[in-house]
Short mmCIF file of C-alpha atoms in Angstrom, two decimals:
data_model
loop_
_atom_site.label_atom_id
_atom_site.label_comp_id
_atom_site.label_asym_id
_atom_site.label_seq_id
_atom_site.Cartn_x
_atom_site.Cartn_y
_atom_site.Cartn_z
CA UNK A 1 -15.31 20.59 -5.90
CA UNK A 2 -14.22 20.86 -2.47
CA UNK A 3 -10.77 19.20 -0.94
CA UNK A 4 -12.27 19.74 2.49
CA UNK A 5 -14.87 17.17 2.31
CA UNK A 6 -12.55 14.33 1.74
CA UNK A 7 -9.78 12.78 3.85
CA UNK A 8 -7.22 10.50 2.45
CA UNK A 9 -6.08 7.68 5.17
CA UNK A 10 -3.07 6.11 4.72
CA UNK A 11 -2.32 1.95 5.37
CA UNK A 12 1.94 1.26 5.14
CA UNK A 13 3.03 -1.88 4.22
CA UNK A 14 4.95 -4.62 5.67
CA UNK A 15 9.10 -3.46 6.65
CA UNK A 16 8.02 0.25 6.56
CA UNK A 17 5.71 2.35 9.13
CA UNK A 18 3.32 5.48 8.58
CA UNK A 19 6.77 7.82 7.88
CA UNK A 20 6.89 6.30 5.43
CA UNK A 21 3.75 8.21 3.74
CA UNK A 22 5.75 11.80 5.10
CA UNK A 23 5.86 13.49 1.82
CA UNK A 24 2.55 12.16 0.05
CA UNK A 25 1.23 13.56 3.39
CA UNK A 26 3.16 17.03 3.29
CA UNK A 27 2.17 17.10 -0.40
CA UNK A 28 -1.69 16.78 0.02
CA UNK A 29 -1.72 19.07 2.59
CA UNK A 30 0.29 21.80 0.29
CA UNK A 31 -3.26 21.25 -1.71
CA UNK A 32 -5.33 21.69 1.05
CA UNK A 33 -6.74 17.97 1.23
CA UNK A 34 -6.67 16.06 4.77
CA UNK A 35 -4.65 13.49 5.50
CA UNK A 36 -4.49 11.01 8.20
CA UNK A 37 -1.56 8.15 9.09
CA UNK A 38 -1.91 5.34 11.58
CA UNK A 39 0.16 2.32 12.73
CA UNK A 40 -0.48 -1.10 11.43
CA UNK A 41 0.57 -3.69 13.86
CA UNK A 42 1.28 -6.03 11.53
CA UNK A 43 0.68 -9.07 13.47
CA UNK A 44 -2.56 -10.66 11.88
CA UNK A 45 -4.63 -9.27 9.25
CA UNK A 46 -7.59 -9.13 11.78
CA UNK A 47 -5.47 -7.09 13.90
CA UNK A 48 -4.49 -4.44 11.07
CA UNK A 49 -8.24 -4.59 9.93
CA UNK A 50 -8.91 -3.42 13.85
CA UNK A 51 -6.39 -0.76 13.69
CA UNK A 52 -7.75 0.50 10.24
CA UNK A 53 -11.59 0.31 11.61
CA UNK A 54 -10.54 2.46 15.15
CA UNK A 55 -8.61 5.36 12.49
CA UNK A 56 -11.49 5.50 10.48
CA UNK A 57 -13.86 5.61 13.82
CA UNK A 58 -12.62 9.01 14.27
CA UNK A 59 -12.64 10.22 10.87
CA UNK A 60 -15.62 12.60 9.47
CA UNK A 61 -17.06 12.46 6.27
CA UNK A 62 -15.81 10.55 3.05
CA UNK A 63 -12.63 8.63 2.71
CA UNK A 64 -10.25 7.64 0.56
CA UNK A 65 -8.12 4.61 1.61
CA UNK A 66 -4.48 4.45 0.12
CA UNK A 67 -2.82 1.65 0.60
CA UNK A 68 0.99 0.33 -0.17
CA UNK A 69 2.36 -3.52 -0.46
CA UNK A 70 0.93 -5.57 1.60
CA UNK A 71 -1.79 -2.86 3.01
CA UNK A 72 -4.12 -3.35 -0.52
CA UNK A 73 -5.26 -6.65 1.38
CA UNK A 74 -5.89 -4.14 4.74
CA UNK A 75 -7.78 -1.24 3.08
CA UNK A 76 -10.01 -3.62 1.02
CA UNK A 77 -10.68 -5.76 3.88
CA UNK A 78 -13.30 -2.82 5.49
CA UNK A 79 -17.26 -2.35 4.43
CA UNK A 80 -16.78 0.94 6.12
CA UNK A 81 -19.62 3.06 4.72
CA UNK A 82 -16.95 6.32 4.99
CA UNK A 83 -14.93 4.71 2.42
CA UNK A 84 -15.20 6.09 -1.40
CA UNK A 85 -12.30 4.94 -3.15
CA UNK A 86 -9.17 2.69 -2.63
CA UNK A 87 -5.66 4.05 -4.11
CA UNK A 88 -3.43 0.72 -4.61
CA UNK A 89 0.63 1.66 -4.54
CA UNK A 90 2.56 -1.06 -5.81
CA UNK A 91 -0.20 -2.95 -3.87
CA UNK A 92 -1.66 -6.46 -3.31
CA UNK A 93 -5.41 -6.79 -4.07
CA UNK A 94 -6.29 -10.64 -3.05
CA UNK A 95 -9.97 -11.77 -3.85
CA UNK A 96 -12.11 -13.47 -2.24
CA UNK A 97 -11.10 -16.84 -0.61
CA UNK A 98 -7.48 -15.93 -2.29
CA UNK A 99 -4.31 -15.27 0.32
CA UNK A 100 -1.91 -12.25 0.19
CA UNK A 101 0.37 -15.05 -0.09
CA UNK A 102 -1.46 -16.23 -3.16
CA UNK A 103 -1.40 -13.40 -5.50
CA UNK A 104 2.19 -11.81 -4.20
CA UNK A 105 3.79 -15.46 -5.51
CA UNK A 106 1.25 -15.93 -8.44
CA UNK A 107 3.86 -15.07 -10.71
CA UNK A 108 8.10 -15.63 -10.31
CA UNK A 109 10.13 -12.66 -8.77
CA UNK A 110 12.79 -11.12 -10.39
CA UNK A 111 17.13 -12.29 -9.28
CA UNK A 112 16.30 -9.14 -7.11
CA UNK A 113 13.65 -10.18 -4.70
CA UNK A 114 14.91 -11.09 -1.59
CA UNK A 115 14.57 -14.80 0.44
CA UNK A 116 11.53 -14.47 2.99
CA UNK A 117 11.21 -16.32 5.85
CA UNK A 118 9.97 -16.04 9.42
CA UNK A 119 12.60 -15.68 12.21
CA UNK A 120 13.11 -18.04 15.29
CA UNK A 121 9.89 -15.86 16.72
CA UNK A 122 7.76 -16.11 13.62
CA UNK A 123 7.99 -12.64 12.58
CA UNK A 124 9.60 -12.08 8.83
CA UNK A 125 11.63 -9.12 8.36
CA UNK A 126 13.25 -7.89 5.02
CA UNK A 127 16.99 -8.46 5.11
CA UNK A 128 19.12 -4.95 5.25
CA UNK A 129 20.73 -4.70 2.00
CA UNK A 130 17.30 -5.14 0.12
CA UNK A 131 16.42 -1.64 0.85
CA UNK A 132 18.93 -0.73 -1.35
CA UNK A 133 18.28 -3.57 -3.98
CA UNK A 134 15.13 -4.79 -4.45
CA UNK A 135 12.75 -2.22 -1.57
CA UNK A 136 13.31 0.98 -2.29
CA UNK A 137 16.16 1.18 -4.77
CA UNK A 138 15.87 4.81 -6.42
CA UNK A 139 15.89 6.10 -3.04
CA UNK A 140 18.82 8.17 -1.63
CA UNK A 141 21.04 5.71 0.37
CA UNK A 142 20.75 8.03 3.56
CA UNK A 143 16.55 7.22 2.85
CA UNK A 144 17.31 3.57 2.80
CA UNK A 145 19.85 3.47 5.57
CA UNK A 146 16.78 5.19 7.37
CA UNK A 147 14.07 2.37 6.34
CA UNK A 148 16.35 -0.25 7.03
CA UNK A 149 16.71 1.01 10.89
CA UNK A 150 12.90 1.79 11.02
CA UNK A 151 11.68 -1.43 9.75
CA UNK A 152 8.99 -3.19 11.38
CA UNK A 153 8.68 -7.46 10.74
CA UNK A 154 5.43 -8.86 9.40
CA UNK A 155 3.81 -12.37 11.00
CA UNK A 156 2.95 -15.27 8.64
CA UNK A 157 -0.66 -14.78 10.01
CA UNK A 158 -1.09 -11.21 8.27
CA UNK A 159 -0.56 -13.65 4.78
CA UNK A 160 -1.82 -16.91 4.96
CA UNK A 161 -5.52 -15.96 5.64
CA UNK A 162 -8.04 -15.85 2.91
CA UNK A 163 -10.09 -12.41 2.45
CA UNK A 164 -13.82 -11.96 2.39
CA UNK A 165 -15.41 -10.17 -0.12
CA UNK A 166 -12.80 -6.99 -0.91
CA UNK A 167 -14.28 -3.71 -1.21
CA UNK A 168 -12.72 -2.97 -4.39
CA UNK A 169 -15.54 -4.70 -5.39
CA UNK A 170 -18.07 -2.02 -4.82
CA UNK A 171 -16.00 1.12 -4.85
CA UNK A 172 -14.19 2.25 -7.46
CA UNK A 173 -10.41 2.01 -7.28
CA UNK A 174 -6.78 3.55 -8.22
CA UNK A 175 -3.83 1.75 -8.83
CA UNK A 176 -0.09 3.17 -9.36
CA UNK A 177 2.25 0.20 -10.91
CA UNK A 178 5.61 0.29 -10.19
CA UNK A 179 7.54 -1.16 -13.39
CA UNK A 180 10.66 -1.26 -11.63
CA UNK A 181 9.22 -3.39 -8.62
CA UNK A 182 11.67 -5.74 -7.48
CA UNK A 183 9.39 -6.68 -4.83
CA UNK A 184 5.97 -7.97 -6.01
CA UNK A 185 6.67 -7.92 -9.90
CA UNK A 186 5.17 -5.76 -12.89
CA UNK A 187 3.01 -8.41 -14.56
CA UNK A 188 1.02 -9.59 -11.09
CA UNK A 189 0.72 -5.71 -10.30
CA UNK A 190 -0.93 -5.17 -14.10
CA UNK A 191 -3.13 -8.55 -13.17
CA UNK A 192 -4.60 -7.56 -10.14
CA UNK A 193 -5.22 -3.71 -11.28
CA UNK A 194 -6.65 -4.81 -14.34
CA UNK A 195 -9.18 -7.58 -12.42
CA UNK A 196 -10.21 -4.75 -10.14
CA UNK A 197 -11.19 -2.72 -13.10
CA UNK A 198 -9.26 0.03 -11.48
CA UNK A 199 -7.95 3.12 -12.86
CA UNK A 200 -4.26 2.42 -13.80
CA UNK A 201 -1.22 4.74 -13.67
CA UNK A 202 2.12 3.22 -14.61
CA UNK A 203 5.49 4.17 -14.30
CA UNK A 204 9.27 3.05 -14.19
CA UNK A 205 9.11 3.19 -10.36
CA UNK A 206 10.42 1.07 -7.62
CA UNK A 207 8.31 -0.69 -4.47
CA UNK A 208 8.06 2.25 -2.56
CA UNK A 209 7.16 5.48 -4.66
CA UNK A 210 5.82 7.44 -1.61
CA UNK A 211 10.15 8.12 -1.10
CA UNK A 212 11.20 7.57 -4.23
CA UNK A 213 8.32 9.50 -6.41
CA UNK A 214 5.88 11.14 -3.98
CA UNK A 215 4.82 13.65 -6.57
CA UNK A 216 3.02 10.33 -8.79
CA UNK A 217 1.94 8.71 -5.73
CA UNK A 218 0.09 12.47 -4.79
CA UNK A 219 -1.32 12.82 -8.58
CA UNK A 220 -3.30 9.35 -8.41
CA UNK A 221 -4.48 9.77 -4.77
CA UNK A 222 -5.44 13.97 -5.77
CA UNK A 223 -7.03 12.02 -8.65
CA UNK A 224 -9.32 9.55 -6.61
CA UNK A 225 -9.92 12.68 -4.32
CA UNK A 226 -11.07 14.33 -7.06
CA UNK A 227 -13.44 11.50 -8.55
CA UNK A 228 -15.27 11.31 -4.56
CA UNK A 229 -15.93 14.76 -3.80
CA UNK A 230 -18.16 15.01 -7.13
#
């Protein structure tokens, strides 16, 4: 088996960015396995798709797509040939004709799960305190401060669109559940895993693992690396 072969892509979710990913990233490489991060717009789910399809344009060789949150909908939404596996963090997996909308509300959040709604401008951004709360809660509180400042608003438009056909239905697929997930709860995490027939890793984590518990979020991707380069 050879690391080399394979490079892990990363897809951030909605109120973070690709920094987000820092110390999966730093991790990976300390194993000698490739690792690229890109930007998601976050202002359509076409638009992401696009910005997914141009990283992966200048990729070589095999892939495997890791996606967090909202970014499950973005990494399963390619029929990129490159792509071997999909690694789901706390992540939404929508099938076809279904909504990220649909599956993130298919079951009742938690006291802790903060209102949503889209500003005056139509962009929704995660309100400051539920970084510390409800986002990223086992984070230090200078990490949160720092997500807070950094976060970048999602439009209604990357939601309310159905998918086509996901990819996690002809690759295999990963999936780290957060039990402590404030965010998009434990039990529609476990349903959409567990529909994808993917190979599940739970843990008492919060939303955002790649701060809070990099070292899992490495072990399942290293894991799915593993599984492609065979």
């Amino acid at each position: 088996m050879s690391n080399q072969s394979v490079t892990v892509v990363f897809a951030h979710g909605a109120w973070a960015d690709e920094s987000s990913w820092r110390k999966v990233v730093d991790l990976l490489h300390s194993k000698g396995i490739k690792a690229v991060t890109f930007r998601l717009p976050l202002s359509s789910l076409a638009d992401d798709v696009a910005a997914l399809e141009r990283t992966l344009e200048h990729v070589d060789g095999p892939v495997v797509l890791a996606g967090h949150a909202y970014a499950g909908a973005v990494i399963a939404s390619t029929g990129n040939a490159k792509v071997r596996a999909l690694v789901y963090i706390a992540a939404l997996a929508p099938d076809q004709g279904e909504t990220v909308a649909d599956v993130f509300y298919r079951n009742a959040h938690d006291d802790r799960a903060p209102k949503l709604a889209p500003d005056s401008e139509g962009w929704i951004w995660l309100p400051t305190e539920a970084f510390g709360t409800a986002f990223a809660q086992n984070a230090t509180p200078e990490e949160q401060k720092a997500l807070a400042a950094a976060q970048r608003p999602i439009s209604p438009a990357c939601i309310t669109v159905p998918v086509a056909k996901p990819l996690w239905r002809s690759v295999p697929a990963w999936y780290l559940l957060a039990e402590q997930d404030h965010m998009i709860p434990e039990k529609t995490q476990r349903f959409m895993a567990e529909r994808m027939n993917a190979h599940i890793s739970a843990h008492p984590i919060d939303h955002l693992p790649s701060v809070s518990a990099p070292e899992l979020v490495e072990k399942v991707i290293t894991d799915a690396v593993r599984a492609s380069d065979r």
